[in-house]
Amino acid sequence: MKNNIIEINYNNYDQVLKDNIVLVDFWAEWCHPCKMQHKVLDELGSENHNSFKIATLNVDDNKVLASKYSVRNIPTLILYKNGEEIRRLIGLQSKDMIINQINNSLTEKKSV
């Protein structure tokens, strides 16, 4: 992945989540829908959305974090605001759906 997308792991996860709005993609190398989701996230990252950051977390390499955040299906996108989970999207998501969910989350309270 590229385009201003942060790769995270157990060592930097908490630090990355401290940013205002962060979309975290939980994925695995063997997951075909995850690879399709990466294309969408690359496109979002290349558009330089200043309202949020995008991060990815490989669940096979970070099983403790996947378990801690109850990620049971991939791809899973979790949207955090100031370190708090505010939205969870399971399965392949379109760019428009992701943007709409982020925009809605900016004005709503926790909805998970």
MMTF fields as JSON, N, C-alpha, C and O atoms, coordinates in Angstrom:
{
  "mmtfVersion": "1.0.0",
  "mmtfProducer": "UNKNOWN",
  "numBonds": 447,
  "numAtoms": 448,
  "numGroups": 112,
  "numChains": 1,
  "numModels": 1,
  "chainsPerModel": [1],
  "groupsPerChain": [112],
  "chainIdList": ["A"],
  "bondAtomList": [4, 2, 8, 6, 12, 10, 16, 14, 20, 18, 24, 22, 28, 26, 32, 30, 36, 34, 40, 38, 44, 42, 48, 46, 52, 50, 56, 54, 60, 58, 64, 62, 68, 66, 72, 70, 76, 74, 80, 78, 84, 82, 88, 86, 92, 90, 96, 94, 100, 98, 104, 102, 108, 106, 112, 110, 116, 114, 120, 118, 124, 122, 128, 126, 132, 130, 136, 134, 140, 138, 144, 142, 148, 146, 152, 150, 156, 154, 160, 158, 164, 162, 168, 166, 172, 170, 176, 174, 180, 178, 184, 182, 188, 186, 192, 190, 196, 194, 200, 198, 204, 202, 208, 206, 212, 210, 216, 214, 220, 218, 224, 222, 228, 226, 232, 230, 236, 234, 240, 238, 244, 242, 248, 246, 252, 250, 256, 254, 260, 258, 264, 262, 268, 266, 272, 270, 276, 274, 280, 278, 284, 282, 288, 286, 292, 290, 296, 294, 300, 298, 304, 302, 308, 306, 312, 310, 316, 314, 320, 318, 324, 322, 328, 326, 332, 330, 336, 334, 340, 338, 344, 342, 348, 346, 352, 350, 356, 354, 360, 358, 364, 362, 368, 366, 372, 370, 376, 374, 380, 378, 384, 382, 388, 386, 392, 390, 396, 394, 400, 398, 404, 402, 408, 406, 412, 410, 416, 414, 420, 418, 424, 422, 428, 426, 432, 430, 436, 434, 440, 438, 444, 442],
  "bondOrderList": [1, 1, 1, 1, 1, 1, 1, 1, 1, 1, 1, 1, 1, 1, 1, 1, 1, 1, 1, 1, 1, 1, 1, 1, 1, 1, 1, 1, 1, 1, 1, 1, 1, 1, 1, 1, 1, 1, 1, 1, 1, 1, 1, 1, 1, 1, 1, 1, 1, 1, 1, 1, 1, 1, 1, 1, 1, 1, 1, 1, 1, 1, 1, 1, 1, 1, 1, 1, 1, 1, 1, 1, 1, 1, 1, 1, 1, 1, 1, 1, 1, 1, 1, 1, 1, 1, 1, 1, 1, 1, 1, 1, 1, 1, 1, 1, 1, 1, 1, 1, 1, 1, 1, 1, 1, 1, 1, 1, 1, 1, 1],
  "groupList": [{"groupName": "MET", "atomNameList": ["N", "CA", "C", "O"], "elementList": ["N", "C", "C", "O"], "formalChargeList": [0, 0, 0, 0], "bondAtomList": [1, 0, 2, 1, 3, 2], "bondOrderList": [1, 1, 2], "singleLetterCode": "M", "chemCompType": "L-PEPTIDE LINKING"}, {"groupName": "LYS", "atomNameList": ["N", "CA", "C", "O"], "elementList": ["N", "C", "C", "O"], "formalChargeList": [0, 0, 0, 0], "bondAtomList": [1, 0, 2, 1, 3, 2], "bondOrderList": [1, 1, 2], "singleLetterCode": "K", "chemCompType": "L-PEPTIDE LINKING"}, {"groupName": "ASN", "atomNameList": ["N", "CA", "C", "O"], "elementList": ["N", "C", "C", "O"], "formalChargeList": [0, 0, 0, 0], "bondAtomList": [1, 0, 2, 1, 3, 2], "bondOrderList": [1, 1, 2], "singleLetterCode": "N", "chemCompType": "L-PEPTIDE LINKING"}, {"groupName": "ILE", "atomNameList": ["N", "CA", "C", "O"], "elementList": ["N", "C", "C", "O"], "formalChargeList": [0, 0, 0, 0], "bondAtomList": [1, 0, 2, 1, 3, 2], "bondOrderList": [1, 1, 2], "singleLetterCode": "I", "chemCompType": "L-PEPTIDE LINKING"}, {"groupName": "GLU", "atomNameList": ["N", "CA", "C", "O"], "elementList": ["N", "C", "C", "O"], "formalChargeList": [0, 0, 0, 0], "bondAtomList": [1, 0, 2, 1, 3, 2], "bondOrderList": [1, 1, 2], "singleLetterCode": "E", "chemCompType": "L-PEPTIDE LINKING"}, {"groupName": "TYR", "atomNameList": ["N", "CA", "C", "O"], "elementList": ["N", "C", "C", "O"], "formalChargeList": [0, 0, 0, 0], "bondAtomList": [1, 0, 2, 1, 3, 2], "bondOrderList": [1, 1, 2], "singleLetterCode": "Y", "chemCompType": "L-PEPTIDE LINKING"}, {"groupName": "ASP", "atomNameList": ["N", "CA", "C", "O"], "elementList": ["N", "C", "C", "O"], "formalChargeList": [0, 0, 0, 0], "bondAtomList": [1, 0, 2, 1, 3, 2], "bondOrderList": [1, 1, 2], "singleLetterCode": "D", "chemCompType": "L-PEPTIDE LINKING"}, {"groupName": "GLN", "atomNameList": ["N", "CA", "C", "O"], "elementList": ["N", "C", "C", "O"], "formalChargeList": [0, 0, 0, 0], "bondAtomList": [1, 0, 2, 1, 3, 2], "bondOrderList": [1, 1, 2], "singleLetterCode": "Q", "chemCompType": "L-PEPTIDE LINKING"}, {"groupName": "VAL", "atomNameList": ["N", "CA", "C", "O"], "elementList": ["N", "C", "C", "O"], "formalChargeList": [0, 0, 0, 0], "bondAtomList": [1, 0, 2, 1, 3, 2], "bondOrderList": [1, 1, 2], "singleLetterCode": "V", "chemCompType": "L-PEPTIDE LINKING"}, {"groupName": "LEU", "atomNameList": ["N", "CA", "C", "O"], "elementList": ["N", "C", "C", "O"], "formalChargeList": [0, 0, 0, 0], "bondAtomList": [1, 0, 2, 1, 3, 2], "bondOrderList": [1, 1, 2], "singleLetterCode": "L", "chemCompType": "L-PEPTIDE LINKING"}, {"groupName": "PHE", "atomNameList": ["N", "CA", "C", "O"], "elementList": ["N", "C", "C", "O"], "formalChargeList": [0, 0, 0, 0], "bondAtomList": [1, 0, 2, 1, 3, 2], "bondOrderList": [1, 1, 2], "singleLetterCode": "F", "chemCompType": "L-PEPTIDE LINKING"}, {"groupName": "TRP", "atomNameList": ["N", "CA", "C", "O"], "elementList": ["N", "C", "C", "O"], "formalChargeList": [0, 0, 0, 0], "bondAtomList": [1, 0, 2, 1, 3, 2], "bondOrderList": [1, 1, 2], "singleLetterCode": "W", "chemCompType": "L-PEPTIDE LINKING"}, {"groupName": "ALA", "atomNameList": ["N", "CA", "C", "O"], "elementList": ["N", "C", "C", "O"], "formalChargeList": [0, 0, 0, 0], "bondAtomList": [1, 0, 2, 1, 3, 2], "bondOrderList": [1, 1, 2], "singleLetterCode": "A", "chemCompType": "L-PEPTIDE LINKING"}, {"groupName": "CYS", "atomNameList": ["N", "CA", "C", "O"], "elementList": ["N", "C", "C", "O"], "formalChargeList": [0, 0, 0, 0], "bondAtomList": [1, 0, 2, 1, 3, 2], "bondOrderList": [1, 1, 2], "singleLetterCode": "C", "chemCompType": "L-PEPTIDE LINKING"}, {"groupName": "HIS", "atomNameList": ["N", "CA", "C", "O"], "elementList": ["N", "C", "C", "O"], "formalChargeList": [0, 0, 0, 0], "bondAtomList": [1, 0, 2, 1, 3, 2], "bondOrderList": [1, 1, 2], "singleLetterCode": "H", "chemCompType": "L-PEPTIDE LINKING"}, {"groupName": "PRO", "atomNameList": ["N", "CA", "C", "O"], "elementList": ["N", "C", "C", "O"], "formalChargeList": [0, 0, 0, 0], "bondAtomList": [1, 0, 2, 1, 3, 2], "bondOrderList": [1, 1, 2], "singleLetterCode": "P", "chemCompType": "L-PEPTIDE LINKING"}, {"groupName": "GLY", "atomNameList": ["N", "CA", "C", "O"], "elementList": ["N", "C", "C", "O"], "formalChargeList": [0, 0, 0, 0], "bondAtomList": [1, 0, 2, 1, 3, 2], "bondOrderList": [1, 1, 2], "singleLetterCode": "G", "chemCompType": "PEPTIDE LINKING"}, {"groupName": "SER", "atomNameList": ["N", "CA", "C", "O"], "elementList": ["N", "C", "C", "O"], "formalChargeList": [0, 0, 0, 0], "bondAtomList": [1, 0, 2, 1, 3, 2], "bondOrderList": [1, 1, 2], "singleLetterCode": "S", "chemCompType": "L-PEPTIDE LINKING"}, {"groupName": "THR", "atomNameList": ["N", "CA", "C", "O"], "elementList": ["N", "C", "C", "O"], "formalChargeList": [0, 0, 0, 0], "bondAtomList": [1, 0, 2, 1, 3, 2], "bondOrderList": [1, 1, 2], "singleLetterCode": "T", "chemCompType": "L-PEPTIDE LINKING"}, {"groupName": "ARG", "atomNameList": ["N", "CA", "C", "O"], "elementList": ["N", "C", "C", "O"], "formalChargeList": [0, 0, 0, 0], "bondAtomList": [1, 0, 2, 1, 3, 2], "bondOrderList": [1, 1, 2], "singleLetterCode": "R", "chemCompType": "L-PEPTIDE LINKING"}],
  "groupTypeList": [0, 1, 2, 2, 3, 3, 4, 3, 2, 5, 2, 2, 5, 6, 7, 8, 9, 1, 6, 2, 3, 8, 9, 8, 6, 10, 11, 12, 4, 11, 13, 14, 15, 13, 1, 0, 7, 14, 1, 8, 9, 6, 4, 9, 16, 17, 4, 2, 14, 2, 17, 10, 1, 3, 12, 18, 9, 2, 8, 6, 6, 2, 1, 8, 9, 12, 17, 1, 5, 17, 8, 19, 2, 3, 15, 18, 9, 3, 9, 5, 1, 2, 16, 4, 4, 3, 19, 19, 9, 3, 16, 9, 7, 17, 1, 6, 0, 3, 3, 2, 7, 3, 2, 2, 17, 9, 18, 4, 1, 1, 17, 8],
  "groupIdList": [1, 2, 3, 4, 5, 6, 7, 8, 9, 10, 11, 12, 13, 14, 15, 16, 17, 18, 19, 20, 21, 22, 23, 24, 25, 26, 27, 28, 29, 30, 31, 32, 33, 34, 35, 36, 37, 38, 39, 40, 41, 42, 43, 44, 45, 46, 47, 48, 49, 50, 51, 52, 53, 54, 55, 56, 57, 58, 59, 60, 61, 62, 63, 64, 65, 66, 67, 68, 69, 70, 71, 72, 73, 74, 75, 76, 77, 78, 79, 80, 81, 82, 83, 84, 85, 86, 87, 88, 89, 90, 91, 92, 93, 94, 95, 96, 97, 98, 99, 100, 101, 102, 103, 104, 105, 106, 107, 108, 109, 110, 111, 112],
  "secStructList": [7, 7, 1, 1, 3, 3, 3, 7, 7, 6, 6, 6, 2, 2, 2, 2, 2, 6, 1, 1, 3, 3, 3, 3, 3, 3, 3, 7, 6, 6, 7, 2, 2, 2, 2, 2, 2, 2, 2, 2, 2, 2, 2, 2, 2, 2, 6, 6, 7, 6, 6, 7, 3, 3, 3, 3, 3, 3, 6, 6, 6, 7, 2, 2, 2, 2, 2, 2, 6, 6, 7, 7, 1, 1, 1, 3, 3, 3, 3, 3, 3, 6, 6, 3, 3, 3, 3, 3, 3, 3, 1, 7, 7, 7, 2, 2, 2, 2, 2, 2, 2, 2, 2, 2, 2, 2, 2, 1, 7, 7, 7, 7],
  "xCoordList": [0.847, 0.0, 0.887, 2.066, 0.309, 1.08, 0.166, -0.823, 0.504, -0.36, -0.725, -1.9, 0.296, 0.077, -0.688, -1.372, -0.59, -1.241, -0.202, 0.873, -0.534, 0.383, 0.221, -0.896, 1.317, 1.271, 1.492, 2.48, 0.563, 0.673, 0.815, 0.497, 1.307, 1.499, 1.359, 0.965, 1.685, 1.524, 2.335, 1.914, 3.489, 4.372, 3.878, 4.143, 3.169, 2.759, 1.247, 0.792, 0.466, -0.988, -1.593, -2.333, -1.286, -1.867, -1.478, -2.294, -0.256, 0.199, -0.574, -0.985, -0.771, -1.497, -2.941, -3.494, -3.553, -4.96, -5.183, -6.319, -4.138, -4.287, -4.659, -5.124, -4.456, -4.848, -6.361, -7.085, -6.829, -8.245, -9.135, -9.916, -9.033, -9.838, -8.886, -8.072, -9.001, -8.151, -9.022, -9.805, -8.879, -9.547, -8.52, -7.512, -8.776, -7.842, -8.432, -9.55, -7.651, -8.021, -7.357, -6.131, -8.16, -7.668, -7.761, -8.839, -6.618, -6.555, -5.569, -4.88, -5.515, -4.521, -4.105, -4.877, -2.884, -2.314, -3.113, -3.235, -3.647, -4.354, -5.798, -6.468, -6.281, -7.691, -7.914, -7.458, -8.618, -8.867, -9.699, -9.337, -10.794, -11.53, -10.664, -10.868, -9.709, -8.799, -7.954, -7.726, -7.497, -6.701, -7.536, -7.038, -8.791, -9.692, -9.924, -10.006, -10.03, -10.218, -9.0, -9.134, -7.803, -6.576, -6.592, -6.109, -7.144, -7.232, -8.087, -7.747, -9.185, -10.062, -9.328, -9.398, -8.633, -7.917, -6.759, -6.492, -6.066, -5.003, -5.566, -4.952, -6.736, -7.372, -7.735, -7.497, -8.305, -8.622, -7.367, -7.36, -6.308, -5.059, -4.437, -3.818, -4.596, -4.012, -4.79, -4.287, -6.014, -6.839, -6.546, -7.134, -5.631, -5.204, -6.345, -6.454, -7.187, -8.245, -7.584, -6.924, -7.762, -7.14, -7.947, -7.456, -9.173, -10.023, -9.761, -10.246, -8.993, -8.727, -7.44, -6.947, -6.905, -5.741, -6.182, -7.183, -5.422, -5.692, -4.514, -3.355, -4.831, -3.802, -4.228, -5.419, -3.247, -3.54, -2.865, -1.791, -3.524, -2.977, -3.179, -4.313, -2.088, -2.13, -2.487, -1.727, -3.649, -4.12, -3.265, -3.176, -2.632, -1.775, -0.502, 0.013, -0.001, 1.209, 0.92, 1.84, -0.335, -0.721, -1.967, -2.982, -1.878, -3.026, -3.525, -4.724, -2.63, -3.035, -3.949, -4.975, -3.584, -4.42, -5.739, -6.784, -5.71, -6.948, -7.902, -9.103, -7.385, -8.201, -8.682, -9.847, -7.787, -8.136, -9.31, -10.17, -9.345, -10.396, -11.514, -12.32, -11.554, -12.622, -12.84, -13.98, -11.759, -11.853, -11.94, -10.981, -13.112, -13.346, -13.503, -13.388, -13.764, -13.928, -13.058, -12.851, -12.55, -11.761, -12.248, -12.723, -12.138, -11.62, -12.596, -13.814, -12.034, -12.792, -12.148, -10.932, -12.963, -12.508, -13.073, -14.281, -12.201, -12.653, -12.249, -11.091, -13.217, -12.991, -12.868, -13.747, -11.774, -11.503, -11.508, -11.049, -12.03, -11.96, -11.327, -11.876, -10.164, -9.409, -9.214, -9.322, -8.925, -8.629, -9.832, -9.666, -11.036, -12.245, -12.905, -13.073, -13.274, -13.961, -15.335, -16.117, -15.62, -16.92, -17.721, -18.923, -17.068, -17.78, -16.977, -15.746, -17.689, -17.046, -17.755, -18.978, -16.982, -17.508, -16.877, -15.652, -17.704, -17.205, -17.487, -18.6, -16.471, -16.602, -16.1, -15.774, -16.045, -15.55, -16.458, -17.676, -15.859, -16.599, -16.193, -15.026, -17.152, -16.854, -16.259, -16.398, -15.598, -15.027, -16.116, -15.946, -17.234, -18.321, -18.875, -19.172, -19.015, -19.522, -18.563, -19.006, -17.283, -16.294, -16.355, -16.388, -16.369, -16.423, -17.707, -17.674, -18.844, -20.111, -20.077, -20.548, -19.524, -19.449, -18.548, -18.855, -17.443, -16.55, -17.25, -17.215, -17.883, -18.591, -19.702, -19.865, -20.471, -21.532, -20.957, -21.539, -19.827, -19.219, -18.673, -18.574, -18.325, -17.797, -18.839, -18.493, -20.111, -21.185, -21.985, -22.87, -21.701, -22.454, -21.641, -20.418, -22.365, -21.686, -21.421, -21.771, -20.807, -20.443, -21.661, -22.743, -21.467, -22.588, -22.257, -22.874, -21.31, -20.964, -21.676, -21.507],
  "yCoordList": [-1.182, 0.0, 1.238, 1.177, 2.34, 3.56, 4.752, 4.638, 5.892, 7.073, 7.542, 7.665, 7.797, 8.345, 7.405, 7.861, 6.119, 5.135, 4.587, 4.15, 4.615, 4.219, 2.731, 2.26, 1.994, 0.599, 0.571, 1.103, -0.053, -0.06, -1.476, -2.458, -1.542, -2.808, -2.551, -1.465, -3.558, -3.455, -2.299, -1.692, -1.988, -0.954, 0.466, 1.341, 0.723, 2.105, 2.313, 3.422, 1.282, 1.351, 2.465, 3.304, 2.478, 3.481, 4.898, 5.814, 5.089, 6.416, 6.899, 8.057, 6.015, 6.38, 6.743, 7.674, 6.018, 6.271, 7.61, 8.077, 8.228, 9.511, 10.645, 11.698, 10.43, 11.453, 11.613, 10.718, 12.749, 13.079, 11.997, 11.374, 11.761, 10.739, 9.789, 10.214, 8.476, 7.47, 6.298, 5.765, 5.909, 4.736, 3.608, 3.707, 2.531, 1.409, 0.227, -0.215, -0.263, -1.411, -2.656, -2.769, -3.593, -4.887, -5.855, -6.056, -6.459, -7.259, -8.404, -8.518, -9.266, -10.348, -10.525, -10.253, -10.979, -11.139, -12.122, -11.918, -13.159, -14.206, -13.837, -14.588, -12.71, -12.303, -11.494, -10.355, -12.087, -11.397, -10.117, -9.09, -10.132, -8.878, -7.795, -6.606, -8.2, -7.228, -6.529, -5.321, -7.285, -6.692, -5.713, -4.675, -6.045, -5.13, -3.874, -2.769, -4.049, -2.908, -1.999, -0.778, -2.589, -1.796, -0.847, 0.281, -1.292, -0.416, 0.811, 1.928, 0.6, 1.709, 2.643, 3.864, 2.069, 2.884, 3.639, 4.784, 3.007, 3.705, 4.925, 5.992, 4.758, 5.863, 6.986, 8.161, 6.619, 7.614, 8.323, 9.542, 7.556, 8.132, 9.087, 10.079, 8.798, 9.663, 10.968, 11.93, 10.993, 12.194, 13.201, 14.281, 12.845, 13.762, 14.323, 15.536, 13.445, 13.881, 14.36, 13.586, 15.616, 16.174, 15.91, 16.138, 15.436, 15.249, 13.936, 13.749, 13.013, 11.733, 11.118, 11.476, 10.172, 9.39, 7.961, 7.502, 7.261, 5.859, 5.035, 5.383, 3.933, 3.025, 1.592, 1.302, 0.7, -0.714, -1.565, -1.233, -2.674, -3.599, -5.023, -5.462, -5.737, -7.122, -8.004, -8.078, -8.673, -9.455, -10.692, -11.157, -11.234, -12.4, -12.035, -12.838, -10.836, -10.373, -9.728, -9.511, -9.423, -8.703, -9.34, -8.673, -10.628, -11.38, -10.853, -10.904, -10.351, -9.82, -8.612, -8.504, -7.705, -6.523, -6.902, -6.357, -7.821, -8.258, -8.826, -8.559, -9.59, -10.159, -9.069, -9.053, -8.173, -7.094, -6.266, -5.847, -6.03, -5.213, -6.059, -5.558, -7.341, -8.258, -8.292, -8.299, -8.313, -8.415, -9.897, -10.649, -10.298, -11.702, -11.955, -13.091, -10.899, -10.996, -9.936, -8.855, -10.265, -9.271, -9.218, -10.225, -8.078, -6.847, -6.237, -6.335, -5.612, -4.821, -3.447, -3.323, -2.43, -1.05, -0.507, -0.568, 0.027, 0.646, 2.108, 2.446, 2.958, 4.393, 4.85, 4.593, 5.526, 6.028, 7.55, 8.181, 8.122, 9.566, 9.786, 9.384, 10.428, 10.669, 9.394, 9.407, 8.29, 7.023, 6.176, 5.058, 6.668, 5.924, 5.396, 6.132, 4.127, 3.555, 4.194, 4.231, 4.699, 5.321, 4.64, 4.875, 3.8, 3.127, 1.91, 1.933, 0.842, -0.39, -0.845, -0.984, -1.073, -1.531, -2.876, -2.992, -3.891, -5.239, -5.618, -5.439, -6.141, -6.518, -5.41, -4.311, -5.72, -4.791, -3.569, -3.701, -2.374, -1.11, -0.273, -0.261, 0.423, 1.327, 2.624, 2.942, 3.359, 4.651, 5.592, 6.256, 5.653, 6.543, 6.162, 7.036, 4.859, 4.402, 4.82, 5.287, 4.663, 5.037, 6.532, 6.951, 7.333, 8.786, 9.2, 10.052, 8.6, 8.924, 8.567, 9.337, 7.405, 6.982, 7.917, 8.244, 8.34, 9.268, 10.603, 11.152, 11.127, 12.406, 12.327, 13.251, 11.237, 11.06, 10.967, 11.49, 10.306, 10.111, 11.403, 11.535, 12.343, 13.613, 14.391, 15.232, 14.112, 14.859, 14.012, 14.538, 12.714, 11.826, 11.376, 11.513, 10.831, 10.181, 8.732, 8.301, 7.99, 6.597, 5.794, 5.913, 4.961, 4.207, 2.727, 2.065, 2.207, 0.787, -0.045, -1.264],
  "zCoordList": [0.0, 0.0, 0.0, 0.35, -0.391, -0.544, -0.28, 0.444, -0.873, -0.841, 0.562, 0.908, 1.355, 2.699, 3.612, 4.528, 3.386, 4.235, 5.197, 4.787, 6.474, 7.534, 7.824, 8.037, 7.834, 8.262, 9.769, 10.277, 10.468, 11.921, 12.452, 11.781, 13.687, 14.373, 15.87, 16.295, 16.647, 18.097, 18.687, 19.672, 18.097, 18.642, 18.412, 19.236, 17.317, 17.036, 17.002, 16.726, 17.274, 17.148, 17.996, 17.482, 19.28, 20.179, 19.774, 19.879, 19.319, 18.899, 17.673, 17.612, 16.703, 15.484, 15.811, 15.225, 16.741, 17.082, 17.776, 17.852, 18.277, 18.962, 18.011, 18.447, 16.715, 15.742, 15.755, 16.19, 15.28, 15.337, 14.729, 15.448, 13.433, 12.755, 12.03, 11.21, 12.347, 11.722, 11.284, 12.07, 10.034, 9.501, 9.461, 8.761, 10.215, 10.274, 9.505, 9.766, 8.558, 7.739, 8.312, 8.299, 8.816, 9.287, 8.113, 7.553, 7.739, 6.524, 6.683, 7.696, 5.643, 5.574, 4.122, 3.203, 3.931, 2.594, 1.735, 0.527, 2.323, 1.592, 1.249, 0.542, 1.73, 1.601, 0.317, 0.209, -0.653, -1.924, -1.741, -2.315, -0.968, -0.755, -0.096, -0.34, 0.729, 1.359, 0.298, 0.373, -0.678, -1.75, -2.567, -3.005, -2.766, -3.472, -2.632, -3.169, -1.307, -0.417, -0.451, -0.368, -0.572, -0.642, -1.821, -1.718, -2.947, -4.121, -3.809, -4.2, -3.11, -2.715, -1.751, -1.889, -0.784, 0.199, -0.435, -0.069, -1.385, -2.113, -2.831, -2.836, -3.436, -4.139, -3.154, -3.432, -2.013, -0.985, -0.498, -0.327, -0.278, 0.198, -0.804, -0.419, -2.076, -3.107, -3.27, -3.849, -2.758, -2.869, -1.766, -1.733, -0.858, 0.199, 1.028, 1.208, 1.528, 2.44, 3.729, 4.422, 4.037, 5.236, 6.496, 7.601, 6.348, 7.52, 8.25, 9.366, 7.633, 8.293, 7.765, 6.695, 8.556, 8.145, 7.903, 8.453, 7.072, 6.789, 7.287, 7.061, 7.97, 8.465, 8.155, 8.041, 8.019, 7.786, 8.847, 9.349, 9.176, 10.164, 9.653, 9.461, 9.436, 8.986, 10.185, 11.151, 10.121, 11.27, 11.521, 12.658, 10.473, 10.676, 11.434, 12.212, 11.208, 11.878, 13.229, 14.017, 13.504, 14.726, 15.342, 15.541, 15.639, 16.155, 17.49, 17.766, 18.316, 19.623, 19.442, 20.114, 18.538, 18.297, 17.638, 17.995, 16.689, 16.045, 17.092, 17.046, 18.016, 19.084, 20.05, 20.447, 20.418, 21.352, 20.829, 21.603, 19.515, 18.918, 18.301, 17.517, 18.664, 18.254, 16.751, 16.286, 15.995, 14.547, 14.202, 14.371, 13.714, 13.412, 11.912, 11.454, 11.157, 9.711, 9.061, 9.613, 7.877, 7.152, 5.712, 5.185, 5.076, 5.652, 6.656, 6.506, 7.671, 8.629, 8.676, 8.823, 8.552, 8.681, 9.98, 10.209, 10.836, 12.078, 12.036, 11.79, 12.277, 12.293, 13.738, 14.561, 14.034, 15.379, 15.366, 14.413, 16.432, 16.638, 17.998, 19.023, 17.999, 19.228, 20.036, 21.262, 19.348, 19.999, 20.348, 20.834, 20.116, 20.451, 19.181, 18.209, 19.195, 18.036, 17.894, 18.844, 16.69, 16.46, 15.348, 15.222, 14.545, 13.46, 13.036, 13.034, 12.676, 12.215, 10.947, 10.923, 9.903, 8.621, 8.303, 8.246, 8.097, 7.852, 6.407, 5.912, 5.741, 4.345, 3.436, 3.885, 2.164, 1.153, 1.075, 0.954, 1.144, 1.133, -0.068, -0.459, -0.65, -1.757, -1.212, -0.031, -2.089, -1.695, -1.2, -0.178, -1.917, -1.507, -0.136, 0.678, 0.122, 1.421, 2.535, 3.584, 2.322, 3.335, 3.605, 4.763, 2.564, 2.734, 3.447, 4.335, 3.064, 3.722, 5.199, 6.036, 5.526, 6.923, 7.733, 8.88, 7.135, 7.828, 8.043, 9.144, 7.003, 7.126, 8.163, 8.961, 8.166, 9.161, 10.567, 11.518, 10.697, 12.011, 12.603, 13.823, 11.76, 12.26, 13.053, 13.882, 12.799, 13.468, 14.446, 15.121, 14.543, 15.423, 16.618, 16.66, 17.592, 18.729, 18.344, 17.246, 19.242, 19.011, 18.562, 19.137, 17.509, 16.961, 16.768, 15.934, 17.512, 17.365, 18.382, 18.41]
}
